[in-house]
Short mmCIF file of C-alpha atoms in Angstrom, two decimals:
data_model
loop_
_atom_site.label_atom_id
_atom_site.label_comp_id
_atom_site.label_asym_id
_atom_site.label_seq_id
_atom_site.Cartn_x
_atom_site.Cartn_y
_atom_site.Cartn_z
CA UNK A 920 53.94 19.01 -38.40
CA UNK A 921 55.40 18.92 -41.72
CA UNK A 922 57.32 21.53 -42.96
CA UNK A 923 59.01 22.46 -46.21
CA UNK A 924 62.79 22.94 -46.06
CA UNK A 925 64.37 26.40 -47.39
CA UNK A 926 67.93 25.69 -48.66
CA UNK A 927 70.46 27.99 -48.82
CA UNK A 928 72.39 28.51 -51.92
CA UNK A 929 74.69 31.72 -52.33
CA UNK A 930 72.70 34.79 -51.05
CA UNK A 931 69.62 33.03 -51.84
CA UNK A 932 66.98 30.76 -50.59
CA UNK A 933 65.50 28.10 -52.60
CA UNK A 934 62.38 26.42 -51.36
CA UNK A 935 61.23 23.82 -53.34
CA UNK A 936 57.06 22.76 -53.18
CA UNK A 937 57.46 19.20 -53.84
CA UNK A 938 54.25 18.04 -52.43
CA UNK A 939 50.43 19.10 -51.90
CA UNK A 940 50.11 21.97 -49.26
CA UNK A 941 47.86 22.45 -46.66
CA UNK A 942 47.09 25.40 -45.06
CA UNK A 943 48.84 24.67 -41.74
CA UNK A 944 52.26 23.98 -43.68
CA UNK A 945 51.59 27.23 -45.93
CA UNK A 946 51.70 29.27 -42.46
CA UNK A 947 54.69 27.47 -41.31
CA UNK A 948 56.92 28.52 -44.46
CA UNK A 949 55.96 31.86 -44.30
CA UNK A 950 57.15 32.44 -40.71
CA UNK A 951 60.27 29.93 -41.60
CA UNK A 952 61.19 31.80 -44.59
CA UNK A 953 61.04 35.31 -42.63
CA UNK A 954 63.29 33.80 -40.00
CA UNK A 955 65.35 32.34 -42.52
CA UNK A 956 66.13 35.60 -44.51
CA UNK A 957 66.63 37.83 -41.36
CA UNK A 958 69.43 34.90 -40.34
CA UNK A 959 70.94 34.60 -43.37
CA UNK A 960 70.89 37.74 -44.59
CA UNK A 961 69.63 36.84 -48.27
CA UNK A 962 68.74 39.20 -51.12
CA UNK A 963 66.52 36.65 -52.89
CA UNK A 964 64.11 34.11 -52.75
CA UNK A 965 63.34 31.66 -55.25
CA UNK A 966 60.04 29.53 -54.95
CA UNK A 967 60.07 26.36 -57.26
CA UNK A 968 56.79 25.29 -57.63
CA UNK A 969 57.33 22.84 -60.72
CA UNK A 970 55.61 20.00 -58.73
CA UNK A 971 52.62 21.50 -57.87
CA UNK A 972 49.96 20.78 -59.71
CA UNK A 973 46.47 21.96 -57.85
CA UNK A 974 46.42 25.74 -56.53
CA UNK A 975 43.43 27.06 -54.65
CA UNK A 976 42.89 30.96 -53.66
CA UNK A 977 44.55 30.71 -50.68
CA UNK A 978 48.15 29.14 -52.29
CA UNK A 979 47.62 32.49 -54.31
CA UNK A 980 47.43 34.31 -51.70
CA UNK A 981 50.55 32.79 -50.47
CA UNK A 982 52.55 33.48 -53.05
CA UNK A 983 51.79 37.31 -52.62
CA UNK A 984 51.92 37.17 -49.10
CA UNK A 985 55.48 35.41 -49.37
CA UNK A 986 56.88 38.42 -51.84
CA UNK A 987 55.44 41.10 -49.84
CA UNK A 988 57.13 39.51 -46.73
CA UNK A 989 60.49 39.70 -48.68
CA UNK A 990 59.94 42.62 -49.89
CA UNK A 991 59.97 44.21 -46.33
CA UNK A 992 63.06 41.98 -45.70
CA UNK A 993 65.06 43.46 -48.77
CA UNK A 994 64.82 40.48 -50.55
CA UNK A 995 63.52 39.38 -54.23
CA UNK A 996 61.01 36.57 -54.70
CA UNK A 997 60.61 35.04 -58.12
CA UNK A 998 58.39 32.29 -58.37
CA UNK A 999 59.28 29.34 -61.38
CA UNK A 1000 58.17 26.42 -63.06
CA UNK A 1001 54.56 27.29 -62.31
CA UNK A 1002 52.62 24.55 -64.74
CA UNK A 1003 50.31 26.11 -67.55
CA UNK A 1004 47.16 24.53 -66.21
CA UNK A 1005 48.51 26.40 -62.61
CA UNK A 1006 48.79 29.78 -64.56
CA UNK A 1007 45.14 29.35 -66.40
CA UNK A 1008 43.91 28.81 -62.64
CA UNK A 1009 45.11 31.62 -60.90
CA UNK A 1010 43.78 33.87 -64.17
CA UNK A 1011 40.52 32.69 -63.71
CA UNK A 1012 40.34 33.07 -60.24
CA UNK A 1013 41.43 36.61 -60.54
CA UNK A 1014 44.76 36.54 -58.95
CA UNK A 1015 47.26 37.98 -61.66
CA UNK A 1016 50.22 37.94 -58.75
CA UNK A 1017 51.34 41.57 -59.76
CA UNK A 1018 54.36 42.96 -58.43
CA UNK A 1019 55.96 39.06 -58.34
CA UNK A 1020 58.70 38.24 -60.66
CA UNK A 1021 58.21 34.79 -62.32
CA UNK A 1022 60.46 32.49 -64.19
CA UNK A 1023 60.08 29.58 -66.30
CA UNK A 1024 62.91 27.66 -63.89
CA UNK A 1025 65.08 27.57 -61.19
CA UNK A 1026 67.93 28.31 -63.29
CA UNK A 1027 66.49 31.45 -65.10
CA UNK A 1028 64.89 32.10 -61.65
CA UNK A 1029 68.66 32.20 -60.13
CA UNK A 1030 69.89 34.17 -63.09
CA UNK A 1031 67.03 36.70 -62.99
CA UNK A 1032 67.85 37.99 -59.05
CA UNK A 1033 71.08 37.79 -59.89
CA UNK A 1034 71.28 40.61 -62.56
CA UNK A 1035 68.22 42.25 -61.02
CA UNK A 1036 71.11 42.27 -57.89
CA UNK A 1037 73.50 43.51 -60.07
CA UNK A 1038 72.15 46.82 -61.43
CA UNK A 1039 71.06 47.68 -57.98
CA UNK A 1040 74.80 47.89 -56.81
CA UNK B 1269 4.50 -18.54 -95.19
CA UNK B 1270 4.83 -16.19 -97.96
CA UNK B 1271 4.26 -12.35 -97.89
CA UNK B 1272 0.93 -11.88 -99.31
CA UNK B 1273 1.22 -8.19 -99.99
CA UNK B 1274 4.17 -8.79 -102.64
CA UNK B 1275 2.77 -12.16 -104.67
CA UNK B 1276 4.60 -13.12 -107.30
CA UNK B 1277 6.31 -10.34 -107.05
CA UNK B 1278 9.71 -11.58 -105.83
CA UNK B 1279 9.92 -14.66 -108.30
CA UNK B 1280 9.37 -12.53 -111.46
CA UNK B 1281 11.89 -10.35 -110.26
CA UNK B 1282 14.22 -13.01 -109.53
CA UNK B 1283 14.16 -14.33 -112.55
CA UNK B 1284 14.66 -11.39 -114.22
CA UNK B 1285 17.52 -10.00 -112.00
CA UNK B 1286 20.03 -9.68 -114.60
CA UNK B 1287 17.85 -6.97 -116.52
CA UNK B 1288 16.79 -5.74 -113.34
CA UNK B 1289 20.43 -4.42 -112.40
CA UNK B 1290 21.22 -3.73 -115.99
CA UNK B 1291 17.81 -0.98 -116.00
CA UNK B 1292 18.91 -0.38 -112.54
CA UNK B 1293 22.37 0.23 -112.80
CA UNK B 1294 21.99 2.66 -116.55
CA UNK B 1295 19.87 4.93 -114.44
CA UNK B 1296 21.60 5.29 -111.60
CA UNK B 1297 25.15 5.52 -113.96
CA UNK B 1298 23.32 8.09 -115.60
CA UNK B 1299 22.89 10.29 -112.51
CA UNK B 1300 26.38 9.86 -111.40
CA UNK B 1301 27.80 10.59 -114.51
CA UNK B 1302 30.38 8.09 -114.71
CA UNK B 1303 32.47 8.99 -111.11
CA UNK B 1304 32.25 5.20 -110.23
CA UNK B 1305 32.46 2.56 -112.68
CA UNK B 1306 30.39 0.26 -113.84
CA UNK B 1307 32.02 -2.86 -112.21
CA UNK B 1308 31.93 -1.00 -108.95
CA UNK B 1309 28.04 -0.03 -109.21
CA UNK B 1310 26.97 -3.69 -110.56
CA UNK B 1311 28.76 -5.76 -107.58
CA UNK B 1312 26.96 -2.44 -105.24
CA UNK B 1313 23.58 -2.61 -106.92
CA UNK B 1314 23.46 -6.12 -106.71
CA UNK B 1315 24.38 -7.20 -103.67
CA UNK B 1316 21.44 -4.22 -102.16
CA UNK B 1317 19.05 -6.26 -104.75
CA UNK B 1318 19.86 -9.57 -102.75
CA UNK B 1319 19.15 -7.98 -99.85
CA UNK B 1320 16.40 -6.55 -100.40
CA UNK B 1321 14.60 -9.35 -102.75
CA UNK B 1322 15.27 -11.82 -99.47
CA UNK B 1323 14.32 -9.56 -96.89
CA UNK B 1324 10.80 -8.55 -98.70
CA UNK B 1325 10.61 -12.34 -99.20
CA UNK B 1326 10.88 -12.91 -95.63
CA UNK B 1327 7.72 -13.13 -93.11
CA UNK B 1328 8.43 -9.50 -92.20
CA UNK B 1329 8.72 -8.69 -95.68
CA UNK B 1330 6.51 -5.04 -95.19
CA UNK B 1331 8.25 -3.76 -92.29
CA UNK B 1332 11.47 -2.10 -93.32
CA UNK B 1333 12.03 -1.66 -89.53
CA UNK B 1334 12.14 -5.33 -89.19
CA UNK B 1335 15.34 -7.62 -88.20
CA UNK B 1336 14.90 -9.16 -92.17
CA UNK B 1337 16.36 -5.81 -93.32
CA UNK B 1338 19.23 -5.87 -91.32
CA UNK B 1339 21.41 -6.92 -93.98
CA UNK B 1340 19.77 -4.31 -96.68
CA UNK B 1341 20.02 -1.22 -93.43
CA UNK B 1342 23.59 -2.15 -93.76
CA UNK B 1343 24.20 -2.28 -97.32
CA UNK B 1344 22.09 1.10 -97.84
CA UNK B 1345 24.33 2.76 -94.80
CA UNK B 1346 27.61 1.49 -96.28
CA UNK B 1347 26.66 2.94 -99.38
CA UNK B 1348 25.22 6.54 -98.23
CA UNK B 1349 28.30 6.94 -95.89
CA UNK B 1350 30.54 6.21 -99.51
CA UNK B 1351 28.41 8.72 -101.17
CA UNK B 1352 28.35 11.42 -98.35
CA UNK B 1353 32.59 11.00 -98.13
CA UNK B 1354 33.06 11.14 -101.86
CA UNK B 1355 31.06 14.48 -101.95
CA UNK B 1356 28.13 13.43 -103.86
CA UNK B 1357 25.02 15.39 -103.77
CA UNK B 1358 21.93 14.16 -101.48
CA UNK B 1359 19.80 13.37 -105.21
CA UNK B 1360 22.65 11.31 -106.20
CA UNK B 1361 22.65 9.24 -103.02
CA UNK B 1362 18.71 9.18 -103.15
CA UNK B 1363 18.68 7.83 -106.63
CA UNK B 1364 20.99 4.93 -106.58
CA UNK B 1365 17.59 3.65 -104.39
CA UNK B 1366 14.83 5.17 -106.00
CA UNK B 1367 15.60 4.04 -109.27
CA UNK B 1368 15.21 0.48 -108.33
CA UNK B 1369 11.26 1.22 -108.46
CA UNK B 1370 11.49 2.34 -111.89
CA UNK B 1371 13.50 -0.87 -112.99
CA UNK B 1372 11.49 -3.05 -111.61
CA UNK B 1373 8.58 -1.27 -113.21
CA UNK B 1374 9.94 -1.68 -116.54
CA UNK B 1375 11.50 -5.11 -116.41
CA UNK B 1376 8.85 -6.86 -114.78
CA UNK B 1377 5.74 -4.64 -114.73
CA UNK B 1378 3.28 -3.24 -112.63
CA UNK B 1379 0.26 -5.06 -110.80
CA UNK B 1380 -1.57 -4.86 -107.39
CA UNK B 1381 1.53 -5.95 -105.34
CA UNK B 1382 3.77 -3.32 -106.87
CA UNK B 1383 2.61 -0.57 -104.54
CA UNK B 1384 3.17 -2.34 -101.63
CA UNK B 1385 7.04 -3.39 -102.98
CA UNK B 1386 6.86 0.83 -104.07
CA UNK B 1387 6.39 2.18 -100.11
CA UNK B 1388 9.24 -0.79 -99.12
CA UNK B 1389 11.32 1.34 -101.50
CA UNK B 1390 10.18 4.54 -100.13
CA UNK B 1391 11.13 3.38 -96.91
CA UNK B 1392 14.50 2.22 -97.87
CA UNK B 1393 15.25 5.57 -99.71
CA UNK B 1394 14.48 7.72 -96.58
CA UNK B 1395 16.50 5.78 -94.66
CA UNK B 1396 19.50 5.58 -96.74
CA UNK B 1397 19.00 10.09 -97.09
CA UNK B 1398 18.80 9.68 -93.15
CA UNK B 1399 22.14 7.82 -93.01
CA UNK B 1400 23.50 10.60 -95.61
CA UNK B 1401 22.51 13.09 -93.52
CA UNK B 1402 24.07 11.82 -90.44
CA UNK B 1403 27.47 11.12 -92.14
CA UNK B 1404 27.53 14.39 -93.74
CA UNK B 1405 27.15 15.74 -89.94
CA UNK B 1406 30.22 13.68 -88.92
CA UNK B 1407 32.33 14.65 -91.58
CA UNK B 1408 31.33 18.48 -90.60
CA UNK B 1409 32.57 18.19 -86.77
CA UNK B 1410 35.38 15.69 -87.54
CA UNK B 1411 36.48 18.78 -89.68
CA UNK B 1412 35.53 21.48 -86.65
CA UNK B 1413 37.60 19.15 -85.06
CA UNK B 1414 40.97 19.31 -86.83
CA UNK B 1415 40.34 23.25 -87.55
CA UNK B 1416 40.79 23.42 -84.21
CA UNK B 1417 44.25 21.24 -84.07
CA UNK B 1418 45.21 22.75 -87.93
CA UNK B 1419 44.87 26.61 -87.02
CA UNK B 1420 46.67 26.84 -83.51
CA UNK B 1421 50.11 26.36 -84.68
CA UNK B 1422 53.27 27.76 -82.80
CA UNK B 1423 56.42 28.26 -84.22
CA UNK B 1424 59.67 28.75 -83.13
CA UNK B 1425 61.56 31.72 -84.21
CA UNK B 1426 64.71 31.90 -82.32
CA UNK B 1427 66.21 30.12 -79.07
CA UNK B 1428 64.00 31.42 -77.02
CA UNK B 1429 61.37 33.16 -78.95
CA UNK B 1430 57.80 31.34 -79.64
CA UNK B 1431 54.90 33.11 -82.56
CA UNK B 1432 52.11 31.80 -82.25
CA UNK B 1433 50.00 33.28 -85.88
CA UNK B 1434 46.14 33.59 -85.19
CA UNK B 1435 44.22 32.67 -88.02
CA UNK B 1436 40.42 32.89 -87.89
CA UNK B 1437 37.84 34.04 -85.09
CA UNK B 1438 39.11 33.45 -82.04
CA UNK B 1439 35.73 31.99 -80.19
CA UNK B 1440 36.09 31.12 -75.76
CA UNK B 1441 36.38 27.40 -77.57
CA UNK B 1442 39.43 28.14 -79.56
CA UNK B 1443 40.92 30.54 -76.95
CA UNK B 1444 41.24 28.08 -74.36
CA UNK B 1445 43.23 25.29 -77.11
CA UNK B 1446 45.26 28.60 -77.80
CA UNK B 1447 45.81 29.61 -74.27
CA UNK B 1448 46.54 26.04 -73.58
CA UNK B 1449 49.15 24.92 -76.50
CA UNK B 1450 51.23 28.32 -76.22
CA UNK B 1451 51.89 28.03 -72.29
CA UNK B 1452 52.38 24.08 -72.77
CA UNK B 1453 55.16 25.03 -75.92
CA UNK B 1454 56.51 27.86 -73.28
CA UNK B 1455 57.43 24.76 -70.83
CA UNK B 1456 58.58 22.76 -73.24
CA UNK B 1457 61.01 24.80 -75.36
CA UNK B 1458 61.54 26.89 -72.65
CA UNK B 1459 61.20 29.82 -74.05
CA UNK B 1460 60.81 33.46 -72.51
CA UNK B 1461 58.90 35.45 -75.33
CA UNK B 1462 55.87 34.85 -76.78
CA UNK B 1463 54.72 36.95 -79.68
CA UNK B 1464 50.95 36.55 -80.75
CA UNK B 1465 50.22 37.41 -84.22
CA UNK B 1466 46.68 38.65 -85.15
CA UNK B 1467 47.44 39.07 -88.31
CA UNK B 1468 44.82 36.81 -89.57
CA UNK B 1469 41.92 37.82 -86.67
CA UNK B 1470 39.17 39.21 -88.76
CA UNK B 1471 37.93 41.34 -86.09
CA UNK B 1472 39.24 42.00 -82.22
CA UNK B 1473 36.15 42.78 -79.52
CA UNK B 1474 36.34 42.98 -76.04
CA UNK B 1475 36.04 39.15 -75.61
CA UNK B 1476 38.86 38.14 -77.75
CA UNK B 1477 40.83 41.06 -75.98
CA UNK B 1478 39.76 39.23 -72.47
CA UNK B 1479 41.12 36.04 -73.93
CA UNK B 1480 44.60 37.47 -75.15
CA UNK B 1481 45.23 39.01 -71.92
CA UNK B 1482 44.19 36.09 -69.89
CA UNK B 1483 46.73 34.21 -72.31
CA UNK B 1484 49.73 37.07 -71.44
CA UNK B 1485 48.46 36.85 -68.03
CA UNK B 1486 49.08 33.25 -67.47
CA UNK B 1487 52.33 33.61 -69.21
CA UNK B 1488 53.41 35.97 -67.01
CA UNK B 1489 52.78 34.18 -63.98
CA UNK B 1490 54.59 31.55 -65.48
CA UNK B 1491 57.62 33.30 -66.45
CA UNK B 1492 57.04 34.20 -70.21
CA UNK B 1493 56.79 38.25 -72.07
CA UNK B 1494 54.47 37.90 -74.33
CA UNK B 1495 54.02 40.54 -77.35
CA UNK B 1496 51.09 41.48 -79.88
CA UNK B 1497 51.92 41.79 -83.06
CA UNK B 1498 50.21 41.94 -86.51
CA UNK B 1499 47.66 45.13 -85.34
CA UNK B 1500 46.28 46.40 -88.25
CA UNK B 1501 44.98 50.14 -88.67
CA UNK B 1502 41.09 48.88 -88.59
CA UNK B 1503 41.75 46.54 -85.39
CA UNK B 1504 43.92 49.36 -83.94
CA UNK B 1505 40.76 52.03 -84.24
CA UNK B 1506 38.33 49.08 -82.67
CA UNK B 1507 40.56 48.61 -79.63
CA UNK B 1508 40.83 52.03 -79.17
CA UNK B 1509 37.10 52.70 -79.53
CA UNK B 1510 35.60 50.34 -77.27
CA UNK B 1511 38.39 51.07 -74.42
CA UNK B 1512 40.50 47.96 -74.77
CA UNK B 1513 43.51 48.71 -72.32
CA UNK B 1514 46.49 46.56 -72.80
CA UNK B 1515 48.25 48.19 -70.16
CA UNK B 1516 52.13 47.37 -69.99
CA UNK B 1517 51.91 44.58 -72.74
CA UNK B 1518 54.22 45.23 -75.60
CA UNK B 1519 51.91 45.94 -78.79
CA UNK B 1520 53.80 46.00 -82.29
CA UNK B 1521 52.36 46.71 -85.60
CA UNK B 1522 54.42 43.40 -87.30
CA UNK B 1523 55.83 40.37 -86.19
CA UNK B 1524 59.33 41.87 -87.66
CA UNK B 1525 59.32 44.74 -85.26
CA UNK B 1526 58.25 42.04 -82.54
CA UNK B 1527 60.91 39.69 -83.10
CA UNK B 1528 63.26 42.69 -83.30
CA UNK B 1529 62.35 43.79 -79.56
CA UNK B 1530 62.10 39.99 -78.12
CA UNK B 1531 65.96 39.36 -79.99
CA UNK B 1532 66.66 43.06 -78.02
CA UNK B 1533 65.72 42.13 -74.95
CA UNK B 1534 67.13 38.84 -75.05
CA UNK B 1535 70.15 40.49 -76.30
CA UNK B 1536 71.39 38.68 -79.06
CA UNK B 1537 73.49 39.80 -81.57
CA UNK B 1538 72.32 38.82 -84.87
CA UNK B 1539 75.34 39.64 -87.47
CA UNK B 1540 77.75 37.35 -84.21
CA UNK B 1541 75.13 34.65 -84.45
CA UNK B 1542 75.30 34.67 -88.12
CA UNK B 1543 78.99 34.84 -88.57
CA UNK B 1544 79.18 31.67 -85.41
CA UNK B 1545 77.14 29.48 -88.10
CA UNK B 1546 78.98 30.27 -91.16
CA UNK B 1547 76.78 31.85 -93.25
#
């Protein structure tokens, strides 16, 4: 089975969603990424979603499911680059993603746990 | 075979074309009171005349539906489209045809045949109001059209910071362009705060709220504060009233004390920035 890679960078994890997911590969990363975090120790995850361009319920769903899971973990998720006609989607289908921190790209994304890091110390 | 309604109809007018148009042309001058010229109506009038003389002329010569009057359908279009664009009035339009039955009443008289040539001219005159009509009702959504573009403009205030002023209802049409063009600008300037101005919203019910907050919503999830500014007192006592919650959204009374908290919370330093550019 496919699955998406999780890169370390720093005390973060980057996984980039570069093609269409399936339920099956959805799963995957979210067991991958808690193994990941527990192994590496990170304090934040950043989920680039710039490519994807179709988002159902359930990819919703993931995206909470993901945060909560890092959450538990002491880790950060912030979710960037979603696409406008992403954002009107998930609004209509009545998943606001609260309690996710969201960035307009990686870079902000990477800047935003950082300082969010940095007035927790 | 010739048209037997129309007898001699058609040669007497023929050969007395040229005071035809001039009987033809004074009235319908008359009506338009000089806003095209002369020249301009003569070459109009008389080409329609042609038309029209050749198509009555023609075997089909009492049908106006007929593929005779092609030519003269065209002409008449052409010129009720020119009328409808140039803003003249429906009677103006109607008259440029209508008078032709009083012209050729006067120049070459009335007889038997001159009814039949009268409901031809009838026929012609509802169809050109028809064609006004229906040009009039493209010029109307063309301009829907570009209200739509025109009145969804957003502006860049500062590195960073997008306004987006609201002018005008704001309809589920107009909210989705809205929605649309601000989170499209958000990608493309990359910009973190959004202020929407309602200055200009004549009136804020629960629907527009739903739209605005589906707007901030989306923003959100992609990465974007966005703040409402330009409440005045009356909108302020309608949200209020019917239970509009905004919840954590930033709400300001002007888009001055709006920029002022987006420049905050980006933290920039205006009197640095200022003294950086020289001025």
């Amino acid at each position: 089975m496919e699955r998406l890679p999780i890169l370390k960078i720093g005390q973060m994890l980057l996984v980039s969603i570069q093609v269409d997911l399936r339920d099956d590969m959805v799963i995957a990363l979210q067991e991958d990424l808690a193994d990941r975090i527990v192994e590496t120790g990170a304090r934040g995850v950043v989920i680039d979603i710039t490519a994807l361009d179709i988002v159902d319920s359930f990819t919703g769903r993931m995206l909470a499911t993901i945060a909560a899971l890092s959450r538990v973990l002491d880790a950060e998720t912030v979710v960037v680059g979603m696409r406008p006609a992403v954002a009107i989607t998930l609004v209509e289908l009545g998943l606001s993603l609260d309690g996710i921190k969201t960035a307009l790209d990686v870079e902000r994304g990477m800047r935003l746990l950082s300082s969010a890091r940095g007035t927790a110390r | 075979m010739t048209s037997e309604p129309f007898g001699d109809l058609i040669d007497r007018c023929r050969a007395a074309e040229d005071d035809l148009v001039r009987r033809w042309r004074a009235d319908v001058a008359a009506s338009l009171r000089g806003r095209i010229s002369e020249i301009e109506l003569d070459k109009e009038l008389r080409e329609i005349l042609d038309a029209v003389l050749s198509a009555v002329a023609s075997a089909d010569g009492a049908d106006t539906r007929s593929a005779a009057y092609g030519e003269v359908r065209a002409l008449l279009v052409d010129l009720s489209r020119g009328r409808a664009l140039q803003g003249f009035s429906p009677r103006e339009t109607a008259i440029s045809v209508f008078a032709l039955k009083k012209a050729v009443r006067d120049s070459v008289g009335t007889g038997p045949e001159f009814t039949a040539f009268s409901d031809v001219i009838d026929e012609l005159g509802l169809f050109t109001f028809e064609s006004y009509a229906k040009t009039r009702e493209e010029v109307i959504s063309n301009q829907a059209e570009q209200l739509l573009e025109l009145a969804t403009p957003v502006v860049k205030l500062w590195q960073g910071v997008v306004a987006l002023p609201l002018v005008g209802t704001l309809d589920s049409a107009r909210a989705q362009v809205v929605m649309e063009k601000l989170l499209q600008t958000l990608v493309d300037t990359g910009s973190e705060y959004a202020i929407i101005d309602i200055t200009g919203v004549p009136a804020v019910d629960t629907q527009v709220a739903q739209h605005l907050l589906k707007t901030i919503v989306a923003a959100r999830l992609m990465g974007a504060e966005c703040i409402i500014s330009g409440i005045r007192p009356q909108i302020a006592q309608t949200i209020v009233a019917l239970g509009i919650e905004f919840g954590d959204i930033a709400t300001k009374a002007t888009l001055a004390d709006a920029l002022l908290l987006a420049l905050g919370r980006i933290g920039v330093d205006v009197t640095a920035e200022m003294s950086k550019r020289g001025l």
